[in-house]
Amino acid sequence: MALAGEYAAMCNQTLIMTKPGVTLKKTVSGAPVPSKRVCFSALKLKNYHKARLGVKAVTQIEVGSTTTTEGSRDLKGLEGTLELDLVSEGELRKKGFMGLRKTKLVCTIGPACCSLEELERLALEGMNVARLNMCHNTREWHLDVVRKIKKLNDKGYCVAVMIDTEGSQINVVDHGAPSSVKAEDGSIWHFTAEKFDGSRPLTVQASREGFSEGIEIGDEVVIDGGMATFEVVEKIGNDLRCKCTDSGLLLPRAKLSFWRAGKLVRGNYELPTLSAKDWSDIEFGVSEGVDFIAVSFVKDAEAIRHLKSHLSTKSAKLAKVLAKIECVESLQKLQEIVEASDGVMIARGDLGVEIPLEQIPSMQEKIIEVCRHLNKPAIVASQLLESMIQYPTPTRAEVADVSEAVRQYADAVMLSGESAVGSYGQKALSVLRTTSSRMESWGREESMQAHLNQSKLRLSLSDRIAEQICNCAAEMANNLGLDAIFVYTRHGEMASLLSGNRPNPPIFAFTSDRGARMALSLQWGVTPLLIDLSDDMEANTEKTISLIKTKGLIKEGDTVLVISDIIPSCATQTLFQSIQVKTVA
């Protein structure tokens, strides 16, 4: 507010200050409001060399009422449709604005949930993003799933699609069974990179030649971060003969890691972040218009920058690039990786192999905090409800783990094997949904937002102004107890800035860009809606409120904060960014 006030003064404008607790009808703190509005505006100055002022963003703060009855602005020619997904609309009807869940839900799609009917059940249960792990299944299978999700979206859902690259890791190609197989304590297994058809008992086929390079007798082979453990008892050429020391399950495409004296053994090979297979999978994703590409085992920001540069040449619709934080190198360069990416996935399973287990909770919180300050969504992934792969109810410790991720204000939580191969995927998603909603409600009751640090100032003046506007808008919405925040945005940036403040009211982001709508599917507290927008903010506001009121989702007396980053195409218009508080009449 102070920054906005400085610009009002420089531009010789009048700012009418108000106290908290306004009555959003005809008065502000008991004083009549002329024309039902309190406003200040800082106008863009052209060719004003003497003052040397160049206001790059414009702010309008307004308190007033809006009506869609007779006497309001003529909406002729502004008729249109408002694409609000079926699940959000249902939640809004049933629970009202404050009942909307803010933490987003990501589900990994696998054999257990790949039919159209199963996908729709997950969508109805709250799935915001469908993740395809490119380690598993065939290209044809992935294509079929993507097409099915597009069919769901044609029916009124809003489910984004994410592909997750395989990355530079050593996996189990075959282990002697079509699905999981149990390694018994004391059993002897043969690990080889030899390619063969079919399967061999007690034989693990590794995905990469040279996997045993640098490995010594006595080293440990750890499966999927501890699902099973073996000791190397003999080296036979490039193969390993291993004894199971901790019994457990070997799953298809399980990850192999090697340890010596309590430390991870690095191979002598240097592998790129993105393999040839990864690039092929990315080309597939681009051709099918996926919304997110998650890059595995990111070691530095350069790999992310390279991929984003490549994507910019391939398609008008750019998929958002997420960096998976799952190795020591990514932690060492966390800030630059988050800055280069469009968001991160905290892959705790693989990360827990590379750092001591006791460090995972504090590292998770640190990553989420960095992401929030940089306005990048953070997904907490891996083993959230691992027991529900086999059992219909989670452990209480797992529920507490989910609750902690929500308390830390992660943008999203993710199911992996629970939904992909588990017997109770829909129940697991229901646990995520209900736990998230309850923790969000508790956070509001305890005013947890008051303990959050606001976003750091950015470099450019216009970005700093936008950031300050959103900081003030979120604080205003909380202090006034408003019902909702309406954001009108071309590309989603202002909705993202608002999300970073974690306000109490839900954020409804109106955009005419389908790509921006899907990208916002991962942003905390944001419900994205697709609608045609004009340069006229008043028309946009009245049009959307009219359409929402027609659906019966907003009623007389509801009060919303309206904010916009719409830049007019007409050069004569100067209103670039604005804040308004409106009461529906």
Coordinates of C-alpha atoms in Angstrom, one line a residue:
M1 CA 0.0 0.0 0.0
A2 CA 2.9 2.4 0.8
L3 CA 4.4 1.9 -2.6
A4 CA 1.0 2.5 -4.3
G5 CA 0.6 5.6 -2.1
E6 CA 4.0 7.0 -3.3
Y7 CA 2.8 6.8 -6.9
A8 CA -0.5 8.4 -6.1
A9 CA 1.3 11.3 -4.5
M10 CA 3.8 11.7 -7.4
C11 CA 1.0 11.8 -9.9
N12 CA -0.9 14.4 -7.8
Q13 CA -3.8 12.0 -7.2
T14 CA -5.9 11.8 -4.0
L15 CA -5.9 8.6 -1.9
I16 CA -8.8 8.2 0.5
M17 CA -7.4 6.0 3.3
T18 CA -9.8 3.6 5.1
K19 CA -9.7 1.7 8.4
P20 CA -10.2 -2.1 8.7
G21 CA -13.7 -3.2 9.0
V22 CA -15.5 -1.4 6.2
T23 CA -19.2 -1.9 5.5
L24 CA -19.2 -2.8 1.8
K25 CA -22.4 -1.0 0.9
K26 CA -22.6 2.7 1.0
T27 CA -20.2 3.7 3.7
V28 CA -16.5 3.4 4.7
S29 CA -16.0 3.5 8.4
G30 CA -19.3 5.3 8.8
A31 CA -18.6 8.0 6.2
P32 CA -20.7 8.3 3.0
V33 CA -18.9 7.2 -0.1
P34 CA -19.6 9.3 -3.2
S35 CA -20.8 7.1 -6.1
K36 CA -20.2 4.0 -3.9
R37 CA -16.4 4.1 -4.5
V38 CA -13.1 4.9 -2.9
C39 CA -10.4 4.9 -5.5
F40 CA -7.0 6.1 -6.3
S41 CA -5.2 5.6 -9.6
A42 CA -1.6 6.2 -10.7
L43 CA -1.6 7.0 -14.4
K44 CA 1.0 6.1 -16.9
L45 CA 2.9 9.2 -17.9
K46 CA 4.1 9.7 -21.5
N47 CA 6.9 12.1 -22.5
Y48 CA 7.0 13.7 -19.1
H49 CA 10.8 14.3 -19.2
K50 CA 10.9 17.1 -16.5
A51 CA 9.5 14.8 -13.8
R52 CA 11.4 11.8 -15.1
L53 CA 8.7 9.5 -13.9
G54 CA 7.7 6.3 -15.8
V55 CA 4.9 4.5 -13.9
K56 CA 5.0 1.0 -15.4
A57 CA 1.9 -0.3 -13.6
V58 CA -1.3 1.3 -12.6
T59 CA -3.3 0.6 -9.5
Q60 CA -6.9 1.3 -8.7
I61 CA -8.4 0.6 -5.3
E62 CA -12.2 0.7 -5.3
V63 CA -14.9 -0.1 -2.8
G64 CA -18.4 -0.4 -4.3
S65 CA -21.2 -2.6 -5.2
T66 CA -22.1 -4.5 -8.4
T67 CA -25.4 -5.6 -9.7
T68 CA -26.5 -7.7 -12.6
T69 CA -30.1 -6.4 -12.5
E70 CA -31.7 -3.7 -14.6
G71 CA -29.8 -0.5 -14.6
S72 CA -26.3 -2.1 -14.7
R73 CA -23.8 -1.7 -17.5
D74 CA -25.2 -2.9 -20.8
L75 CA -23.8 -6.4 -21.3
K76 CA -25.0 -6.7 -24.9
G77 CA -22.3 -8.4 -26.9
L78 CA -20.6 -9.8 -23.8
E79 CA -22.6 -13.0 -23.6
G80 CA -20.5 -16.0 -23.3
T81 CA -19.8 -19.2 -21.4
L82 CA -17.9 -19.7 -18.2
E83 CA -15.9 -23.0 -18.1
L84 CA -15.8 -23.9 -14.4
D85 CA -15.0 -27.6 -13.8
L86 CA -17.7 -29.9 -12.6
V87 CA -16.0 -30.8 -9.3
S88 CA -15.3 -27.2 -8.2
E89 CA -18.8 -26.2 -9.1
G90 CA -20.2 -29.1 -7.0
E91 CA -18.0 -28.2 -4.1
L92 CA -19.0 -24.6 -4.3
R93 CA -22.7 -25.4 -4.3
K94 CA -22.3 -27.8 -1.4
K95 CA -19.8 -26.0 0.8
G96 CA -19.7 -22.4 -0.3
F97 CA -16.6 -20.3 -1.0
M98 CA -14.7 -21.3 2.2
G99 CA -15.4 -25.0 1.6
L100 CA -13.3 -25.1 -1.5
R101 CA -10.2 -27.3 -1.1
K102 CA -7.0 -25.3 -1.8
T103 CA -4.3 -28.0 -1.8
K104 CA -4.1 -29.7 -5.3
L105 CA -4.2 -33.5 -5.8
V106 CA -1.9 -35.3 -8.2
C107 CA -2.5 -39.0 -9.1
T108 CA -0.1 -41.3 -10.9
I109 CA -2.0 -43.3 -13.6
G110 CA -1.2 -47.0 -14.0
P111 CA -2.8 -50.3 -14.7
A112 CA -5.1 -50.0 -11.7
C113 CA -6.8 -46.8 -12.8
C114 CA -6.4 -46.4 -16.6
S115 CA -9.9 -47.1 -17.9
L116 CA -12.2 -44.1 -18.7
E117 CA -14.5 -45.0 -15.9
E118 CA -11.7 -45.2 -13.3
L119 CA -10.2 -42.0 -14.5
E120 CA -13.6 -40.3 -14.1
R121 CA -14.0 -41.6 -10.6
L122 CA -10.6 -40.1 -9.7
A123 CA -11.6 -36.8 -11.3
L124 CA -14.8 -36.8 -9.3
E125 CA -12.8 -37.5 -6.1
G126 CA -10.7 -34.4 -6.8
M127 CA -7.8 -35.3 -9.0
N128 CA -6.4 -32.0 -10.4
V129 CA -3.4 -33.5 -12.3
A130 CA -2.9 -36.9 -13.9
R131 CA 0.8 -38.0 -13.8
L132 CA 2.2 -40.5 -16.4
N133 CA 5.4 -42.1 -15.3
M134 CA 7.4 -42.7 -18.5
C135 CA 9.4 -45.5 -16.8
H136 CA 6.4 -47.7 -17.1
N137 CA 4.1 -49.0 -19.9
T138 CA 4.3 -48.5 -23.7
R139 CA 3.9 -45.4 -25.8
E140 CA 0.5 -46.7 -27.0
W141 CA -0.7 -47.1 -23.5
H142 CA 0.3 -43.5 -22.6
L143 CA -1.3 -42.2 -25.7
D144 CA -4.6 -44.0 -24.8
V145 CA -4.6 -42.4 -21.3
V146 CA -3.9 -38.9 -22.6
R147 CA -6.8 -39.2 -25.1
K148 CA -9.1 -40.5 -22.3
I149 CA -8.3 -37.5 -20.1
K150 CA -9.0 -35.1 -23.0
K151 CA -12.4 -36.8 -23.2
L152 CA -13.0 -36.1 -19.5
N153 CA -12.1 -32.5 -20.0
D154 CA -14.6 -32.3 -22.9
K155 CA -17.3 -33.4 -20.4
G156 CA -16.6 -30.5 -18.1
Y157 CA -13.7 -31.6 -15.9
C158 CA -10.4 -29.8 -15.6
V159 CA -7.6 -32.4 -15.3
A160 CA -4.1 -31.4 -16.4
V161 CA -1.7 -34.0 -17.7
M162 CA 1.9 -34.4 -16.5
I163 CA 4.6 -36.7 -18.0
D164 CA 7.5 -37.7 -15.7
T165 CA 10.8 -38.6 -17.5
E166 CA 12.7 -41.7 -16.6
G167 CA 16.0 -39.8 -16.1
S168 CA 19.5 -41.2 -15.5
Q169 CA 19.1 -44.0 -13.1
I170 CA 19.5 -47.8 -12.9
N171 CA 16.2 -49.7 -12.9
V172 CA 15.1 -53.2 -12.6
V173 CA 14.0 -54.3 -16.1
D174 CA 13.0 -57.8 -15.2
H175 CA 12.9 -59.8 -11.9
G176 CA 11.3 -63.1 -12.9
A177 CA 7.6 -62.2 -12.4
P178 CA 5.1 -60.1 -14.3
S179 CA 4.4 -57.8 -11.3
S180 CA 6.1 -57.7 -7.9
V181 CA 8.2 -60.5 -6.4
K182 CA 9.4 -61.0 -2.9
A183 CA 13.0 -61.5 -2.1
E184 CA 13.4 -63.7 0.9
D185 CA 16.1 -63.2 3.6
G186 CA 19.2 -65.2 2.7
S187 CA 18.2 -66.0 -0.9
I188 CA 20.9 -65.6 -3.6
W189 CA 20.1 -63.4 -6.6
H190 CA 21.9 -62.8 -9.9
F191 CA 22.1 -59.1 -11.1
T192 CA 22.9 -58.7 -14.8
A193 CA 22.7 -56.3 -17.7
E194 CA 22.3 -59.2 -20.1
K195 CA 19.3 -58.8 -22.4
F196 CA 17.1 -61.9 -22.6
D197 CA 13.5 -62.7 -23.4
G198 CA 11.2 -64.0 -20.8
S199 CA 12.2 -64.2 -17.2
R200 CA 14.7 -66.2 -15.1
P201 CA 14.1 -67.1 -11.4
L202 CA 16.1 -65.2 -8.9
T203 CA 17.5 -63.0 -11.6
V204 CA 17.4 -59.2 -11.8
Q205 CA 18.0 -57.6 -15.2
A206 CA 19.4 -54.1 -14.8
S207 CA 18.6 -51.3 -17.3
R208 CA 22.1 -50.2 -18.0
E209 CA 25.3 -51.8 -19.1
G210 CA 28.1 -51.0 -16.8
F211 CA 25.8 -50.8 -13.8
S212 CA 28.3 -52.7 -11.6
E213 CA 31.2 -50.4 -12.5
G214 CA 33.1 -49.4 -9.4
I215 CA 31.1 -51.8 -7.2
E216 CA 33.0 -54.0 -4.7
I217 CA 32.3 -57.2 -2.8
G218 CA 30.6 -56.2 0.5
D219 CA 28.7 -53.2 -1.0
E220 CA 25.0 -53.1 -0.5
V221 CA 22.4 -53.0 -3.3
V222 CA 19.3 -51.1 -2.1
I223 CA 16.0 -51.5 -3.9
D224 CA 13.7 -48.4 -4.1
G225 CA 15.2 -46.7 -1.2
G226 CA 14.9 -49.7 1.2
M227 CA 12.1 -51.9 -0.1
A228 CA 14.7 -54.7 -0.1
T229 CA 18.5 -54.9 0.5
F230 CA 21.2 -57.2 -0.8
E231 CA 24.9 -57.7 -0.1
V232 CA 27.3 -58.2 -3.0
V233 CA 29.0 -61.5 -2.4
E234 CA 30.7 -62.1 -5.8
K235 CA 31.5 -60.2 -9.0
I236 CA 31.3 -62.3 -12.2
G237 CA 32.5 -60.2 -15.1
N238 CA 30.0 -57.3 -15.2
D239 CA 27.4 -59.2 -13.2
L240 CA 26.8 -59.3 -9.5
R241 CA 25.9 -62.3 -7.2
C242 CA 24.0 -60.9 -4.2
K243 CA 22.6 -62.2 -1.0
C244 CA 19.3 -60.7 0.3
T245 CA 19.9 -59.3 3.8
D246 CA 16.6 -57.4 4.2
S247 CA 13.6 -59.2 2.7
G248 CA 11.1 -57.2 0.7
L249 CA 9.4 -56.6 -2.6
L250 CA 11.0 -56.0 -6.0
L251 CA 8.5 -53.9 -8.1
P252 CA 8.7 -53.4 -11.9
R253 CA 11.1 -50.6 -12.8
A254 CA 12.4 -50.4 -9.2
K255 CA 15.4 -48.2 -8.7
L256 CA 18.8 -49.7 -7.8
S257 CA 21.3 -47.8 -5.7
F258 CA 24.7 -48.9 -4.2
W259 CA 26.1 -48.2 -0.8
R260 CA 29.4 -48.6 0.9
A261 CA 30.1 -48.0 4.6
G262 CA 26.9 -45.9 4.9
K263 CA 27.6 -43.7 1.9
L264 CA 26.1 -43.8 -1.6
V265 CA 28.5 -45.1 -4.2
R266 CA 28.7 -43.1 -7.4
G267 CA 29.5 -44.8 -10.6
N268 CA 32.3 -43.7 -12.8
Y269 CA 29.9 -42.9 -15.7
E270 CA 28.7 -39.4 -16.4
L271 CA 25.1 -39.4 -17.6
P272 CA 23.1 -36.5 -19.0
T273 CA 20.0 -35.4 -17.1
L274 CA 17.8 -36.2 -20.1
S275 CA 18.5 -39.4 -22.0
A276 CA 17.7 -40.2 -25.6
K277 CA 14.5 -42.0 -24.3
D278 CA 13.6 -38.9 -22.3
W279 CA 13.8 -36.7 -25.3
S280 CA 11.6 -39.1 -27.3
D281 CA 9.1 -39.1 -24.4
I282 CA 9.2 -35.3 -24.4
E283 CA 8.5 -35.1 -28.1
F284 CA 5.5 -37.3 -27.5
G285 CA 4.3 -35.1 -24.7
V286 CA 4.6 -32.0 -26.8
S287 CA 2.8 -33.6 -29.8
E288 CA -0.1 -34.5 -27.4
G289 CA -0.2 -31.1 -25.7
V290 CA 0.6 -32.2 -22.2
D291 CA 0.6 -29.5 -19.5
F292 CA 3.6 -30.4 -17.4
I293 CA 6.9 -32.2 -18.0
A294 CA 8.6 -33.4 -14.8
V295 CA 12.4 -33.8 -15.2
S296 CA 14.0 -36.5 -13.1
F297 CA 17.3 -36.2 -11.2
V298 CA 17.9 -32.6 -12.0
K299 CA 21.5 -31.7 -11.0
D300 CA 21.6 -28.0 -12.1
A301 CA 19.5 -25.3 -13.7
E302 CA 21.1 -25.6 -17.1
A303 CA 19.2 -28.8 -18.0
I304 CA 15.9 -27.0 -17.2
R305 CA 16.9 -24.0 -19.2
H306 CA 17.9 -26.1 -22.1
L307 CA 14.6 -28.0 -22.1
K308 CA 12.5 -24.8 -21.9
S309 CA 14.5 -23.3 -24.7
H310 CA 13.8 -26.4 -26.8
L311 CA 10.1 -26.3 -26.0
S312 CA 9.8 -22.7 -27.0
T313 CA 10.7 -23.7 -30.6
K314 CA 8.3 -26.6 -30.8
S315 CA 4.8 -25.4 -30.0
A316 CA 2.8 -22.3 -29.3
K317 CA 1.5 -23.9 -26.2
L318 CA 4.4 -24.3 -23.8
A319 CA 4.3 -27.2 -21.3
K320 CA 5.4 -26.1 -17.8
V321 CA 8.7 -27.7 -16.8
L322 CA 9.0 -29.1 -13.2
A323 CA 12.3 -30.1 -11.6
K324 CA 12.3 -33.2 -9.5
I325 CA 14.3 -32.7 -6.3
E326 CA 15.7 -36.1 -5.6
C327 CA 19.5 -36.0 -5.4
V328 CA 22.2 -34.3 -3.4
E329 CA 23.2 -32.1 -6.3
S330 CA 19.7 -30.7 -6.7
L331 CA 19.8 -29.6 -3.0
Q332 CA 23.2 -27.9 -3.4
K333 CA 21.8 -25.8 -6.3
L334 CA 18.2 -25.6 -5.1
Q335 CA 17.7 -21.8 -5.5
E336 CA 18.9 -21.6 -9.1
I337 CA 16.9 -24.8 -10.0
V338 CA 13.7 -23.4 -8.6
E339 CA 14.2 -20.1 -10.3
A340 CA 14.8 -21.8 -13.7
S341 CA 11.8 -24.2 -13.4
D342 CA 8.1 -23.7 -13.4
G343 CA 7.8 -25.6 -10.2
V344 CA 9.3 -28.6 -8.4
M345 CA 8.4 -32.1 -7.2
I346 CA 9.9 -33.2 -3.9
A347 CA 10.5 -36.9 -4.7
R348 CA 11.1 -38.0 -1.1
G349 CA 11.6 -41.7 -2.0
D350 CA 14.8 -41.2 -4.1
L351 CA 15.9 -38.2 -2.0
G352 CA 15.7 -40.3 1.1
V353 CA 18.3 -42.7 -0.5
E354 CA 20.8 -39.9 -0.9
I355 CA 20.5 -38.0 2.4
P356 CA 19.9 -39.3 5.9
L357 CA 16.2 -40.1 6.5
E358 CA 16.0 -37.7 9.5
Q359 CA 16.8 -34.8 7.2
I360 CA 13.8 -35.3 5.0
P361 CA 11.2 -33.4 7.0
S362 CA 13.3 -30.2 7.4
M363 CA 14.5 -30.4 3.8
Q364 CA 10.9 -30.7 2.6
E365 CA 9.9 -27.6 4.5
K366 CA 12.9 -25.7 3.2
I367 CA 12.1 -26.6 -0.4
I368 CA 8.4 -25.6 0.0
E369 CA 9.4 -22.3 1.5
V370 CA 11.8 -21.5 -1.4
C371 CA 9.1 -22.3 -3.9
R372 CA 6.5 -20.2 -2.2
H373 CA 8.9 -17.1 -2.1
L374 CA 9.6 -17.6 -5.8
N375 CA 5.9 -18.3 -6.7
K376 CA 6.6 -21.7 -8.0
P377 CA 4.3 -24.6 -7.1
A378 CA 5.7 -27.4 -5.0
I379 CA 4.4 -31.0 -5.1
V380 CA 5.1 -33.3 -2.1
A381 CA 5.5 -36.8 -3.5
S382 CA 6.4 -40.4 -2.6
Q383 CA 5.0 -42.8 0.0
L384 CA 2.4 -40.4 1.4
L385 CA -0.1 -43.3 1.8
E386 CA 2.2 -46.3 0.9
S387 CA 0.3 -48.8 3.0
M388 CA -2.9 -48.2 1.0
I389 CA -1.3 -50.0 -2.0
Q390 CA -2.4 -53.1 -0.1
Y391 CA -4.8 -52.0 2.7
P392 CA -8.0 -50.0 2.6
T393 CA -7.1 -47.6 5.4
P394 CA -3.9 -45.7 6.0
T395 CA -1.7 -45.7 9.0
R396 CA -2.2 -42.8 11.4
A397 CA 1.4 -41.8 10.8
E398 CA 0.7 -41.5 7.0
V399 CA -2.3 -39.2 7.7
A400 CA 0.0 -37.1 9.9
D401 CA 2.5 -36.9 7.1
V402 CA -0.1 -35.7 4.7
S403 CA -1.3 -33.2 7.3
E404 CA 2.2 -31.8 7.7
A405 CA 2.6 -31.2 4.0
V406 CA -0.6 -29.3 4.0
R407 CA 0.4 -27.3 7.1
Q408 CA 3.6 -26.4 5.3
Y409 CA 1.4 -25.0 2.5
A410 CA 2.6 -27.3 -0.2
D411 CA 0.7 -26.5 -3.4
A412 CA 0.0 -30.2 -4.1
V413 CA 0.3 -33.7 -2.7
M414 CA 0.8 -36.7 -4.9
L415 CA -0.2 -40.4 -5.0
S416 CA 2.3 -42.8 -6.8
G417 CA 1.9 -46.5 -6.4
E418 CA -1.2 -46.0 -4.3
S419 CA -3.2 -45.0 -7.4
A420 CA -1.1 -46.6 -10.2
V421 CA -1.0 -50.2 -9.0
G422 CA -2.8 -50.2 -5.6
S423 CA -6.1 -51.8 -4.8
Y424 CA -7.6 -48.8 -3.1
G425 CA -6.6 -45.8 -5.3
Q426 CA -9.9 -44.0 -5.0
K427 CA -10.0 -44.4 -1.2
A428 CA -6.4 -43.1 -1.0
L429 CA -7.4 -40.0 -3.0
S430 CA -10.4 -39.5 -0.7
V431 CA -8.0 -39.6 2.3
L432 CA -5.8 -36.9 0.6
R433 CA -8.9 -34.8 -0.1
T434 CA -10.5 -35.0 3.3
T435 CA -7.2 -34.6 5.2
S436 CA -6.2 -31.6 3.1
S437 CA -9.6 -29.9 3.6
R438 CA -9.5 -30.5 7.4
M439 CA -6.0 -29.1 7.8
E440 CA -6.8 -26.1 5.7
S441 CA -9.8 -25.4 7.9
W442 CA -7.7 -25.7 11.0
G443 CA -5.0 -23.4 9.5
R444 CA -7.7 -20.7 9.0
E445 CA -9.0 -21.2 12.6
E446 CA -5.4 -20.8 13.9
S447 CA -4.6 -17.9 11.6
M448 CA -1.5 -19.7 10.3
Q449 CA -1.2 -17.2 7.4
A450 CA -0.1 -14.6 9.9
H451 CA 3.1 -16.5 10.4
L452 CA 4.0 -16.5 6.7
N453 CA 6.6 -14.2 5.3
Q454 CA 5.5 -12.2 2.2
S455 CA 7.2 -12.7 -1.1
K456 CA 10.5 -11.1 -1.6
L457 CA 10.7 -8.0 -3.8
R458 CA 11.6 -8.7 -7.4
L459 CA 14.0 -6.8 -9.6
S460 CA 11.9 -4.8 -12.1
L461 CA 9.7 -2.0 -10.9
S462 CA 6.5 -3.4 -12.6
D463 CA 7.1 -6.8 -11.0
R464 CA 7.7 -5.2 -7.6
I465 CA 4.4 -3.2 -8.0
A466 CA 2.5 -6.3 -9.0
E467 CA 3.9 -8.2 -6.1
Q468 CA 3.1 -5.5 -3.6
I469 CA -0.5 -5.2 -5.0
C470 CA -1.0 -9.0 -4.4
N471 CA 0.5 -8.9 -0.9
C472 CA -1.8 -6.0 0.0
A473 CA -4.8 -7.7 -1.7
A474 CA -4.3 -10.9 0.2
E475 CA -4.0 -9.1 3.5
M476 CA -7.1 -7.0 2.7
A477 CA -9.1 -10.1 1.8
N478 CA -8.1 -11.7 5.1
N479 CA -8.7 -8.7 7.2
L480 CA -12.1 -7.9 5.7
G481 CA -13.3 -11.5 5.8
L482 CA -14.2 -11.4 2.1
D483 CA -15.8 -14.4 0.5
A484 CA -13.6 -14.8 -2.6
I485 CA -10.9 -13.2 -4.7
F486 CA -11.5 -12.8 -8.5
V487 CA -8.4 -12.5 -10.6
Y488 CA -8.6 -11.5 -14.3
T489 CA -5.4 -12.6 -15.9
R490 CA -4.0 -13.3 -19.4
H491 CA -1.2 -15.7 -18.4
G492 CA -1.8 -16.5 -14.7
E493 CA 1.1 -14.5 -13.2
M494 CA -1.1 -12.4 -10.8
A495 CA -3.0 -15.5 -9.7
S496 CA 0.3 -17.1 -8.9
L497 CA 1.4 -14.1 -6.9
L498 CA -1.8 -14.2 -4.9
S499 CA -1.5 -17.9 -4.3
G500 CA 2.0 -17.4 -2.8
N501 CA 0.4 -15.3 0.0
R502 CA -1.9 -18.2 0.9
P503 CA -5.0 -16.1 1.6
N504 CA -8.1 -17.4 3.4
P505 CA -10.6 -16.8 0.6
P506 CA -10.5 -19.0 -2.5
I507 CA -8.9 -17.5 -5.6
F508 CA -10.9 -17.7 -8.8
A509 CA -8.7 -17.0 -11.8
F510 CA -10.5 -16.0 -15.0
T511 CA -8.4 -16.4 -18.2
S512 CA -9.0 -16.7 -21.9
D513 CA -5.8 -18.9 -22.3
R514 CA -6.4 -22.6 -22.0
G515 CA -2.7 -23.2 -21.3
A516 CA -2.7 -20.8 -18.4
R517 CA -5.9 -22.4 -17.0
M518 CA -4.2 -25.8 -17.0
A519 CA -0.9 -24.4 -15.5
L520 CA -2.9 -23.0 -12.6
S521 CA -4.2 -26.5 -11.8
L522 CA -1.1 -26.9 -9.6
Q523 CA -1.3 -23.5 -7.8
W524 CA -2.5 -23.6 -4.2
G525 CA -6.0 -22.2 -3.7
V526 CA -6.6 -21.3 -7.3
T527 CA -9.7 -22.4 -9.2
P528 CA -9.0 -21.6 -12.9
L529 CA -12.0 -20.7 -15.2
L530 CA -11.9 -20.2 -18.9
I531 CA -13.8 -17.2 -20.4
D532 CA -13.3 -14.7 -23.1
L533 CA -11.9 -11.5 -21.6
S534 CA -12.0 -7.9 -23.0
D535 CA -9.8 -4.9 -22.2
D536 CA -12.8 -3.4 -20.3
M537 CA -12.4 -4.5 -16.6
E538 CA -15.9 -3.4 -15.6
A539 CA -17.4 -5.4 -18.4
N540 CA -15.3 -8.4 -17.5
T541 CA -16.4 -8.2 -13.9
E542 CA -20.0 -7.8 -14.6
K543 CA -20.0 -10.5 -17.2
T544 CA -18.4 -13.1 -15.0
I545 CA -20.5 -12.2 -11.9
S546 CA -23.6 -12.4 -14.1
L547 CA -22.6 -15.8 -15.4
I548 CA -21.7 -17.1 -11.9
K549 CA -24.9 -15.7 -10.5
T550 CA -26.9 -17.4 -13.2
K551 CA -25.4 -20.7 -12.1
G552 CA -26.5 -19.9 -8.5
L553 CA -23.0 -20.0 -7.2
I554 CA -22.9 -16.5 -5.9
K555 CA -25.6 -14.6 -4.0
E556 CA -26.7 -11.2 -3.0
G557 CA -24.5 -9.9 -0.2
D558 CA -21.4 -11.9 -1.1
T559 CA -18.3 -9.7 -1.2
V560 CA -15.4 -10.3 -3.5
L561 CA -12.1 -8.7 -4.1
V562 CA -11.4 -8.1 -7.8
I563 CA -7.9 -7.8 -9.1
S564 CA -6.5 -7.7 -12.7
D565 CA -3.3 -7.8 -14.7
I566 CA -5.1 -7.3 -18.0
I567 CA -3.0 -5.0 -20.2
P568 CA -5.3 -3.2 -22.7
S569 CA -4.5 -3.5 -26.4
C570 CA -5.8 0.0 -26.9
A571 CA -3.0 2.5 -26.3
T572 CA -5.3 5.1 -25.0
Q573 CA -6.4 3.1 -22.0
T574 CA -4.1 3.3 -19.0
L575 CA -5.6 1.0 -16.4
F576 CA -3.1 -1.9 -16.2
Q577 CA -3.6 -3.3 -12.8
S578 CA -6.4 -2.7 -10.3
I579 CA -8.0 -3.8 -7.0
Q580 CA -11.7 -3.5 -6.3
V581 CA -13.9 -4.7 -3.5
K582 CA -17.4 -5.4 -4.7
T583 CA -20.6 -6.5 -3.0
V584 CA -23.0 -8.5 -5.1
A585 CA -26.4 -6.8 -5.1

